[in-house]
């Protein structure tokens, strides 16, 4: 007999208004993300500024609201001044984090132009590895001050009369990691971040600041790092960052698909530490979360070890994603929606070529990986209010997790448009599951479409030549008297869209 799950929801039971920036992404100067990814002046599809038009279109379809830049690990030894001004004067540097040559032919102003073309905001990261307060405040002045000062006038002399007005700034990157140039202890980082943030805000009081949380929940210093750094940065920062990458290293698909349980635990722990600091400091401010690096990252590990050092734009971190990766990405997005009251920004790391939904060939075509689809669905249909769900699903145990629900759903309600979108995952790798959704207060609604992403082979992926994993429409549902019954195919990602008929 087919397994059955139940979900109840009510349009008045709202978790929070979803901040659309949870569908952000990330471009780091590494591998072929910039050079050969978004920027390739010699490509037949390049526009007048060297941006690949095919890539611009693929990014625009994702409706990416914000893009983090320029790193990542790279930012911790980056001199931002190298990447502005006449291109012929820009230095070629040894880029230490990824052991490549950085030509600096692309920099802050080019990225501002790219973001404009994709209708995205920019989340800038500053170097708190080898540099500090001075370089940070100068960069804010260069980017955001209108005119009449040394750095703002330099920007104008570089052809950018109007300030970029970047609002969101990350105070360094993964400063707890021993791989980071200029790694810091929690106290060293907390003090430096607080003082840098203070100076940056004196240049532009309108900016928002993200303080570095741990590089992942597996760090030995997690969550002490959060507790200690926030002692110093709580008053100056608006967000704390979370980073997490996943991989099916043991080829245990059920265990892999259950790893959103770990994510859930990570988010809840960071929330708790922030709230502890809030209480301790008698603060009125609630620290919000910026999950500004997340994705699947493991397919490319072996290949990366074989790469020679000091190449220009080598194929680093070029994971080729499969069906099960798309399912995990869907599960992560569902988890973020359930925490919409605290997660206000999140960045799929990264956007093009480097652990990315979009892949390009140098001089050739571009294509969508499997993970492109759940990310696009969530970004396009997942804006509005995130609703609470009360659910009961059959459960399973894996090597690392117990009581994992086979199905998981998040629900988004767009009040004005009178639309509801259900994102649903069936993690069961063999059995279809019927989910019964009881919707309260949705009279007059009808199902618009049920989109499903499924492939019998969990290891199936896409390539330029062949798109094996792509969404299809399903008719496996009934809708009657505000009761929706949907059959979720085994190992499938689903989007069920309802709209009120007038
Ligand atoms: O996204 C790839 C790398 O992962 C980033 O540079 C770093 O911040 C993280 O460790």
Coordinates of C-alpha atoms and ligand atoms in Angstrom, one line a residue:
X1 CA 0.0 0.0 0.0
X2 CA 1.2 3.5 -0.8
X3 CA 2.6 5.4 2.2
X4 CA 0.7 8.4 3.3
X5 CA 1.7 11.8 4.9
X6 CA -0.4 14.7 6.2
X7 CA 0.1 18.4 6.3
X8 CA -2.2 21.1 7.7
X9 CA -1.9 24.8 7.1
X10 CA -3.8 28.0 7.6
X11 CA -3.1 31.3 5.8
X12 CA -3.2 33.1 9.2
X13 CA -0.4 31.0 10.6
X14 CA 2.6 32.9 9.3
X15 CA 6.2 32.2 10.2
X16 CA 7.4 35.5 8.5
X17 CA 7.5 37.5 5.4
X18 CA 10.2 35.9 3.3
X19 CA 13.2 38.1 2.7
X20 CA 13.8 37.5 -1.0
X21 CA 17.5 37.8 -0.4
X22 CA 17.4 34.1 0.9
X23 CA 17.7 33.3 -2.9
X24 CA 21.0 35.0 -3.2
X25 CA 24.2 33.6 -4.8
X26 CA 27.9 34.1 -4.8
X27 CA 30.7 34.9 -7.3
X28 CA 34.2 34.5 -6.0
X29 CA 37.4 35.3 -7.9
X30 CA 38.4 31.7 -8.3
X31 CA 38.4 29.0 -10.9
X32 CA 36.2 29.9 -13.9
X33 CA 33.6 31.8 -12.0
X34 CA 34.6 35.3 -13.2
X35 CA 37.0 34.6 -16.1
X36 CA 35.3 32.3 -18.5
X37 CA 32.1 32.3 -16.4
X38 CA 30.4 35.7 -16.2
X39 CA 33.2 37.5 -18.1
X40 CA 34.8 36.4 -21.3
X41 CA 35.5 39.4 -23.6
X42 CA 36.6 37.2 -26.5
X43 CA 33.5 35.0 -26.4
X44 CA 31.2 35.3 -29.5
X45 CA 28.3 36.0 -27.0
X46 CA 30.2 38.7 -25.1
X47 CA 28.5 42.1 -24.8
X48 CA 30.4 45.5 -25.1
X49 CA 31.7 45.1 -21.5
X50 CA 32.8 41.5 -21.9
X51 CA 29.9 39.8 -20.1
X52 CA 28.6 36.6 -21.6
X53 CA 25.1 37.3 -22.7
X54 CA 24.1 33.6 -22.5
X55 CA 25.2 33.6 -18.9
X56 CA 23.4 36.9 -18.1
X57 CA 20.2 35.3 -19.4
X58 CA 20.5 32.2 -17.3
X59 CA 21.2 34.3 -14.2
X60 CA 18.3 36.6 -15.0
X61 CA 16.0 33.6 -15.2
X62 CA 17.0 32.7 -11.7
X63 CA 16.0 36.1 -10.4
X64 CA 19.0 36.3 -8.1
X65 CA 18.2 39.1 -5.7
X66 CA 21.8 39.6 -4.2
X67 CA 25.2 38.3 -5.1
X68 CA 28.1 38.0 -2.7
X69 CA 31.5 39.2 -4.0
X70 CA 34.6 38.9 -4.3
X71 CA 35.2 36.0 -1.9
X72 CA 35.3 33.7 -0.2
X73 CA 38.8 32.7 0.9
X74 CA 40.2 34.9 -1.8
X75 CA 39.1 38.1 -0.1
X76 CA 41.4 37.5 2.9
X77 CA 44.5 38.5 0.9
X78 CA 42.8 40.7 -1.7
X79 CA 43.9 44.3 -2.3
X80 CA 40.7 45.8 -3.7
X81 CA 42.7 48.7 -5.2
X82 CA 44.3 46.2 -7.6
X83 CA 40.9 45.7 -9.4
X84 CA 40.0 49.3 -10.1
X85 CA 41.2 51.9 -12.6
X86 CA 42.7 51.5 -16.1
X87 CA 43.0 47.8 -16.9
X88 CA 46.5 48.0 -18.4
X89 CA 47.8 49.3 -15.0
X90 CA 46.3 46.5 -12.9
X91 CA 48.8 44.1 -11.4
X92 CA 49.0 40.3 -11.9
X93 CA 49.1 38.8 -8.5
X94 CA 49.7 35.4 -6.9
X95 CA 46.3 34.7 -5.4
X96 CA 47.2 32.7 -2.3
X97 CA 43.9 31.1 -1.3
X98 CA 43.4 29.2 -4.5
X99 CA 47.0 29.3 -5.7
X100 CA 46.3 30.9 -9.0
X101 CA 47.3 34.0 -11.0
X102 CA 44.8 36.8 -10.6
X103 CA 45.0 39.2 -13.5
X104 CA 42.7 41.8 -11.9
X105 CA 41.1 42.5 -15.3
X106 CA 37.8 42.3 -13.4
X107 CA 37.1 44.1 -10.2
X108 CA 34.6 46.0 -8.1
X109 CA 33.3 48.3 -10.8
X110 CA 32.9 45.6 -13.3
X111 CA 31.0 43.5 -10.8
X112 CA 28.7 46.4 -10.0
X113 CA 27.9 46.6 -13.7
X114 CA 27.3 42.8 -13.9
X115 CA 25.0 43.0 -10.9
X116 CA 23.0 45.8 -12.5
X117 CA 22.6 43.7 -15.7
X118 CA 21.2 40.8 -13.7
X119 CA 19.0 43.0 -11.5
X120 CA 20.8 41.9 -8.4
X121 CA 22.1 43.7 -5.3
X122 CA 25.7 43.3 -4.2
X123 CA 26.9 41.8 -0.9
X124 CA 30.5 43.0 -0.6
X125 CA 33.1 41.2 1.5
X126 CA 36.1 43.0 3.0
X127 CA 39.5 41.7 3.7
X128 CA 40.0 41.1 7.4
X129 CA 42.8 38.6 6.8
X130 CA 45.8 40.6 5.7
X131 CA 44.2 44.0 6.0
X132 CA 41.8 45.8 8.3
X133 CA 40.0 49.0 9.3
X134 CA 41.8 51.3 6.9
X135 CA 41.3 49.4 3.7
X136 CA 37.7 48.6 4.7
X137 CA 36.7 52.2 5.3
X138 CA 38.5 53.3 2.1
X139 CA 36.5 50.7 0.1
X140 CA 33.2 51.9 1.5
X141 CA 34.2 55.5 0.7
X142 CA 35.2 54.5 -2.9
X143 CA 32.0 52.6 -3.4
X144 CA 29.3 54.6 -1.6
X145 CA 30.4 58.2 -1.0
X146 CA 29.0 60.5 -3.6
X147 CA 32.0 62.8 -4.3
X148 CA 34.4 65.4 -2.9
X149 CA 36.8 63.0 -1.1
X150 CA 40.0 61.2 -2.1
X151 CA 38.4 57.7 -2.7
X152 CA 35.0 58.8 -4.0
X153 CA 36.7 61.1 -6.5
X154 CA 39.0 58.3 -7.6
X155 CA 35.9 56.2 -8.4
X156 CA 34.5 59.1 -10.4
X157 CA 37.8 59.4 -12.3
X158 CA 37.4 55.7 -13.1
X159 CA 34.2 56.5 -15.0
X160 CA 31.7 55.8 -12.2
X161 CA 30.2 59.2 -11.4
X162 CA 27.3 57.8 -9.3
X163 CA 28.1 55.9 -6.1
X164 CA 27.3 52.1 -6.2
X165 CA 25.5 52.3 -2.8
X166 CA 26.3 48.8 -1.8
X167 CA 24.2 48.2 1.3
X168 CA 25.3 44.8 2.6
X169 CA 28.9 44.2 3.8
X170 CA 30.5 41.0 5.1
X171 CA 33.2 41.6 7.8
X172 CA 35.7 39.1 6.4
X173 CA 35.2 35.5 5.5
X174 CA 35.6 32.3 7.5
X175 CA 38.1 33.8 9.9
X176 CA 38.1 30.7 12.1
X177 CA 39.5 28.5 9.4
X178 CA 43.2 27.5 9.4
X179 CA 43.0 27.6 5.6
X180 CA 42.2 31.3 5.8
X181 CA 45.0 33.8 5.1
X182 CA 45.2 35.8 8.4
X183 CA 43.2 33.3 10.5
X184 CA 42.2 34.8 13.8
X185 CA 41.2 33.7 17.2
X186 CA 37.6 34.6 18.2
X187 CA 38.7 37.5 20.3
X188 CA 41.1 38.8 17.7
X189 CA 38.4 38.6 15.0
X190 CA 35.7 40.0 17.2
X191 CA 37.7 43.1 18.1
X192 CA 38.8 43.7 14.5
X193 CA 35.4 43.2 13.0
X194 CA 33.7 45.5 15.5
X195 CA 36.2 48.3 15.0
X196 CA 36.2 47.9 11.2
X197 CA 32.4 47.9 11.1
X198 CA 32.3 51.0 13.3
X199 CA 34.6 52.9 10.9
X200 CA 32.7 51.6 7.8
X201 CA 29.4 52.8 9.3
X202 CA 30.9 56.2 10.0
X203 CA 31.6 56.5 6.3
X204 CA 28.1 55.3 5.4
X205 CA 25.5 54.9 8.2
X206 CA 23.1 53.1 5.8
X207 CA 25.1 50.0 5.4
X208 CA 24.3 46.6 6.9
X209 CA 27.0 44.4 8.4
X210 CA 27.4 40.6 8.5
X211 CA 29.8 39.3 11.2
X212 CA 31.5 36.0 10.5
X213 CA 30.1 32.9 12.2
X214 CA 31.8 29.6 12.1
X215 CA 32.9 28.1 8.7
X216 CA 30.6 25.2 9.4
X217 CA 28.9 23.3 12.2
X218 CA 31.8 20.7 12.1
X219 CA 34.4 23.2 13.3
X220 CA 35.8 22.3 16.7
X221 CA 35.3 25.9 17.8
X222 CA 31.6 25.9 16.9
X223 CA 29.6 27.4 18.6
X224 CA 32.0 28.9 21.0
X225 CA 33.3 31.1 18.1
X226 CA 29.8 32.6 17.7
X227 CA 29.5 33.2 21.5
X228 CA 32.9 34.9 21.8
X229 CA 32.8 36.9 18.6
X230 CA 29.3 38.2 19.2
X231 CA 30.4 39.6 22.6
X232 CA 32.3 42.1 20.5
X233 CA 30.2 42.4 17.3
X234 CA 26.7 42.1 18.6
X235 CA 26.1 45.9 18.7
X236 CA 27.6 46.7 15.3
X237 CA 26.4 43.8 13.2
X238 CA 23.0 43.1 11.8
X239 CA 23.6 39.5 10.7
X240 CA 25.8 36.6 11.6
X241 CA 27.0 34.3 8.8
X242 CA 26.5 30.6 8.5
X243 CA 28.3 28.4 5.9
X244 CA 27.7 24.7 5.2
X245 CA 28.6 22.3 2.4
X246 CA 27.3 18.8 1.9
X247 CA 28.4 15.7 0.1
X248 CA 27.5 12.1 -0.4
X249 CA 31.0 10.8 0.2
X250 CA 29.9 7.3 1.4
X251 CA 27.5 6.9 -1.5
X252 CA 24.6 6.4 1.0
X253 CA 21.8 8.3 -0.6
X254 CA 19.3 8.0 2.2
X255 CA 21.8 9.3 4.7
X256 CA 22.8 12.1 2.3
X257 CA 19.2 13.2 1.8
X258 CA 18.7 13.2 5.5
X259 CA 21.5 15.7 6.1
X260 CA 19.0 18.6 6.2
X261 CA 18.5 17.4 9.8
X262 CA 22.1 18.5 10.5
X263 CA 21.3 21.8 8.9
X264 CA 18.2 22.3 11.1
X265 CA 20.4 21.6 14.2
X266 CA 23.0 24.1 13.0
X267 CA 20.5 26.9 12.4
X268 CA 18.8 26.3 15.8
X269 CA 22.1 26.3 17.6
X270 CA 23.2 29.6 16.0
X271 CA 19.7 31.1 16.8
X272 CA 20.1 30.1 20.4
X273 CA 23.6 31.5 20.8
X274 CA 22.5 34.8 19.3
X275 CA 19.5 34.9 21.6
X276 CA 21.8 34.1 24.6
X277 CA 23.9 37.1 23.6
X278 CA 20.9 39.3 23.2
X279 CA 19.8 38.4 26.7
X280 CA 23.2 38.9 28.2
X281 CA 23.7 42.3 26.6
X282 CA 20.1 43.4 27.5
X283 CA 19.8 44.2 23.8
X284 CA 16.6 45.0 22.0
X285 CA 18.1 43.9 18.7
X286 CA 17.6 40.4 17.3
X287 CA 20.6 39.1 15.4
X288 CA 19.5 37.8 12.0
X289 CA 21.1 35.0 10.1
X290 CA 22.9 35.3 6.7
X291 CA 23.5 31.8 5.3
X292 CA 25.9 33.2 2.8
X293 CA 27.5 30.0 1.6
X294 CA 25.7 26.8 1.1
X295 CA 25.6 24.0 -1.5
X296 CA 26.8 20.5 -2.3
X297 CA 30.5 20.4 -2.7
X298 CA 32.5 17.1 -3.0
X299 CA 32.4 15.8 -6.6
X300 CA 35.4 17.8 -7.7
X301 CA 37.6 17.2 -4.6
X302 CA 39.9 14.7 -6.3
X303 CA 40.3 16.6 -9.6
X304 CA 41.2 19.7 -7.7
X305 CA 44.1 18.0 -5.9
X306 CA 45.7 17.3 -9.3
X307 CA 45.5 20.9 -10.6
X308 CA 48.8 22.7 -11.1
X309 CA 49.5 25.9 -9.2
X310 CA 49.6 29.4 -10.7
X311 CA 47.4 28.9 -13.6
X312 CA 44.9 31.6 -14.8
X313 CA 41.3 30.6 -14.2
X314 CA 41.7 26.8 -14.0
X315 CA 38.7 24.5 -13.7
X316 CA 38.5 24.6 -9.9
X317 CA 35.6 23.1 -7.8
X318 CA 33.7 22.1 -11.0
X319 CA 31.2 19.8 -9.4
X320 CA 28.9 18.0 -11.8
X321 CA 25.6 17.6 -10.0
X322 CA 23.1 14.8 -10.2
X323 CA 19.5 14.1 -9.3
X324 CA 20.2 13.4 -5.6
X325 CA 22.1 16.7 -5.3
X326 CA 19.0 18.6 -6.7
X327 CA 16.9 16.8 -4.0
X328 CA 19.2 17.9 -1.3
X329 CA 19.3 21.5 -2.6
X330 CA 15.5 21.4 -2.6
X331 CA 15.5 20.1 1.0
X332 CA 17.9 22.9 2.1
X333 CA 15.6 25.6 0.5
X334 CA 12.6 24.1 2.3
X335 CA 14.6 24.3 5.6
X336 CA 15.4 28.0 4.9
X337 CA 11.8 28.8 4.3
X338 CA 10.8 27.2 7.6
X339 CA 13.3 29.6 9.3
X340 CA 12.2 32.7 7.4
X341 CA 11.8 34.6 10.6
X342 CA 15.6 34.5 11.2
X343 CA 17.3 33.7 7.9
X344 CA 17.1 36.9 6.0
X345 CA 19.9 36.3 3.4
X346 CA 21.4 33.1 1.9
X347 CA 23.8 32.6 -1.0
X348 CA 24.0 29.5 -3.1
X349 CA 27.7 29.1 -3.5
X350 CA 28.4 29.7 -6.2
X351 CA 26.7 30.9 -9.4
X352 CA 28.8 30.0 -12.5
X353 CA 31.2 27.1 -13.0
X354 CA 32.5 26.9 -9.4
X355 CA 30.1 24.6 -7.5
X356 CA 27.4 26.2 -9.5
X357 CA 24.0 25.8 -11.1
X358 CA 25.3 27.2 -14.4
X359 CA 28.2 25.8 -16.4
X360 CA 30.0 27.3 -19.4
X361 CA 32.5 26.1 -21.9
X362 CA 35.3 28.6 -22.6
X363 CA 34.5 30.0 -26.0
X364 CA 31.4 27.6 -26.2
X365 CA 28.0 27.1 -24.8
X366 CA 26.4 27.2 -21.3
X367 CA 23.9 24.9 -19.6
X368 CA 21.9 24.2 -16.5
X369 CA 23.0 21.7 -13.9
X370 CA 20.3 19.7 -12.0
X371 CA 20.4 22.0 -9.0
X372 CA 19.5 25.0 -11.2
X373 CA 15.9 23.9 -11.1
X374 CA 15.0 23.7 -7.4
X375 CA 16.9 27.0 -6.9
X376 CA 15.0 28.6 -9.7
X377 CA 11.6 27.3 -8.5
X378 CA 12.2 28.6 -5.0
X379 CA 13.5 32.0 -6.2
X380 CA 10.7 32.5 -8.7
X381 CA 7.7 31.1 -6.8
X382 CA 8.9 31.4 -3.2
X383 CA 8.3 35.0 -2.4
X384 CA 5.6 36.0 0.0
X385 CA 4.8 34.7 3.5
X386 CA 6.2 31.5 4.7
X387 CA 3.4 29.5 6.5
X388 CA 3.6 27.2 9.4
X389 CA 2.8 23.6 8.6
X390 CA 1.7 20.8 11.0
X391 CA 2.8 17.6 9.4
X392 CA 3.0 13.9 10.0
X393 CA 5.1 11.8 7.7
X394 CA 6.4 8.3 7.7
X395 CA 10.0 8.3 9.0
X396 CA 13.2 6.5 8.6
X397 CA 16.6 6.1 10.3
X398 CA 20.0 6.4 8.6
X399 CA 23.6 6.0 9.7
X400 CA 23.8 9.5 11.1
X401 CA 20.1 10.5 11.7
X402 CA 17.0 9.2 13.3
X403 CA 13.3 10.0 12.8
X404 CA 13.9 11.6 9.4
X405 CA 10.6 12.4 7.7
X406 CA 10.3 10.9 4.2
X407 CA 8.5 13.9 3.0
X408 CA 9.0 17.6 3.7
X409 CA 7.1 20.7 2.7
X410 CA 7.3 24.4 2.9
X411 CA 4.4 26.7 1.9
X412 CA 4.5 30.2 0.6
X413 CA 1.4 32.4 0.4
X414 CA 1.2 35.6 -1.7
X415 CA -1.6 37.5 -0.2
X416 CA -2.1 40.1 -2.9
X417 CA -1.8 37.8 -5.8
X418 CA -3.9 35.2 -4.0
X419 CA -1.4 32.4 -4.8
X420 CA -0.1 29.6 -2.7
X421 CA 3.0 27.5 -3.6
X422 CA 3.8 24.3 -1.9
X423 CA 7.4 23.0 -2.2
X424 CA 7.6 19.3 -1.4
X425 CA 10.3 16.7 -1.3
X426 CA 10.0 13.0 -1.2
X427 CA 13.3 11.6 0.1
X428 CA 12.2 8.0 -0.1
X429 CA 14.5 6.6 -2.8
X430 CA 12.1 3.8 -3.7
X431 CA 8.5 4.5 -2.7
X432 CA 6.0 7.1 -3.9
X433 CA 4.2 8.8 -1.1
X434 CA 0.7 10.3 -1.1
X435 CA 0.6 13.6 0.8
X436 CA -2.7 15.0 2.0
X437 CA -2.7 18.7 2.4
X438 CA -5.5 20.3 4.4
X439 CA -5.6 23.9 3.6
X440 CA -7.7 26.2 5.8
X441 CA -9.2 29.4 4.5
X442 CA -8.3 28.9 0.9
X443 CA -11.8 28.8 -0.6
X444 CA -12.0 29.4 -4.3
X445 CA -8.4 28.3 -5.0
X446 CA -7.5 25.9 -7.7
X447 CA -4.4 24.1 -8.7
X448 CA -2.5 25.9 -11.4
X449 CA 0.2 23.3 -11.9
X450 CA 2.2 20.6 -10.3
X451 CA 5.8 20.7 -11.4
X452 CA 8.0 17.8 -10.6
X453 CA 11.7 17.0 -10.9
X454 CA 12.5 13.3 -10.9
X455 CA 14.8 10.8 -12.6
X456 CA 14.9 7.1 -11.9
X457 CA 18.7 7.2 -11.7
X458 CA 19.8 9.3 -8.7
X459 CA 23.2 9.7 -10.3
X460 CA 21.8 11.1 -13.6
X461 CA 23.1 14.6 -14.4
X462 CA 23.0 17.1 -17.2
X463 CA 25.6 18.3 -19.8
X464 CA 25.8 20.7 -22.6
X465 CA 24.8 17.9 -25.0
X466 CA 22.1 16.4 -22.9
X467 CA 19.6 17.6 -20.3
X468 CA 18.6 14.4 -18.5
X469 CA 17.2 16.0 -15.4
X470 CA 14.6 18.7 -16.0
X471 CA 11.2 19.6 -14.7
X472 CA 8.0 18.1 -16.0
X473 CA 4.3 18.6 -15.3
X474 CA 2.4 16.1 -13.3
X475 CA -1.3 15.4 -13.0
X476 CA -1.0 13.1 -10.0
X477 CA -3.1 15.3 -7.7
X478 CA -6.8 15.9 -6.7
X479 CA -8.2 19.1 -5.2
X480 CA -11.6 19.1 -3.6
X481 CA -13.0 21.3 -0.8
X482 CA -9.6 22.7 0.1
X483 CA -8.1 19.3 0.4
X484 CA -5.2 18.5 -1.8
X485 CA -3.9 15.0 -2.4
X486 CA -0.6 14.8 -4.2
X487 CA 1.3 11.8 -5.2
X488 CA 5.0 12.5 -4.8
X489 CA 7.1 10.2 -6.8
X490 CA 10.0 8.6 -5.0
X491 CA 13.1 10.8 -4.9
X492 CA 11.3 13.8 -6.3
X493 CA 11.2 17.6 -5.9
X494 CA 7.8 19.1 -6.4
X495 CA 6.2 22.5 -6.8
X496 CA 2.4 22.7 -6.5
X497 CA 1.0 26.1 -7.3
X498 CA -2.6 27.1 -6.4
X499 CA -4.4 30.4 -7.3
X500 CA -7.7 31.8 -6.4
X501 CA -10.2 31.9 -9.3
X502 CA -12.2 35.1 -9.5
Ligands
LIG1 O1 32.9 28.6 -2.0 C1 34.1 28.0 -1.9 C2 34.9 28.4 -0.6 O2 34.2 27.7 0.4 C3 34.9 29.8 -0.2 O3 36.0 30.5 -0.8 C4 35.1 29.7 1.3 O4 34.6 30.8 1.9 C5 34.5 28.4 1.6 O5 35.4 27.6 2.4

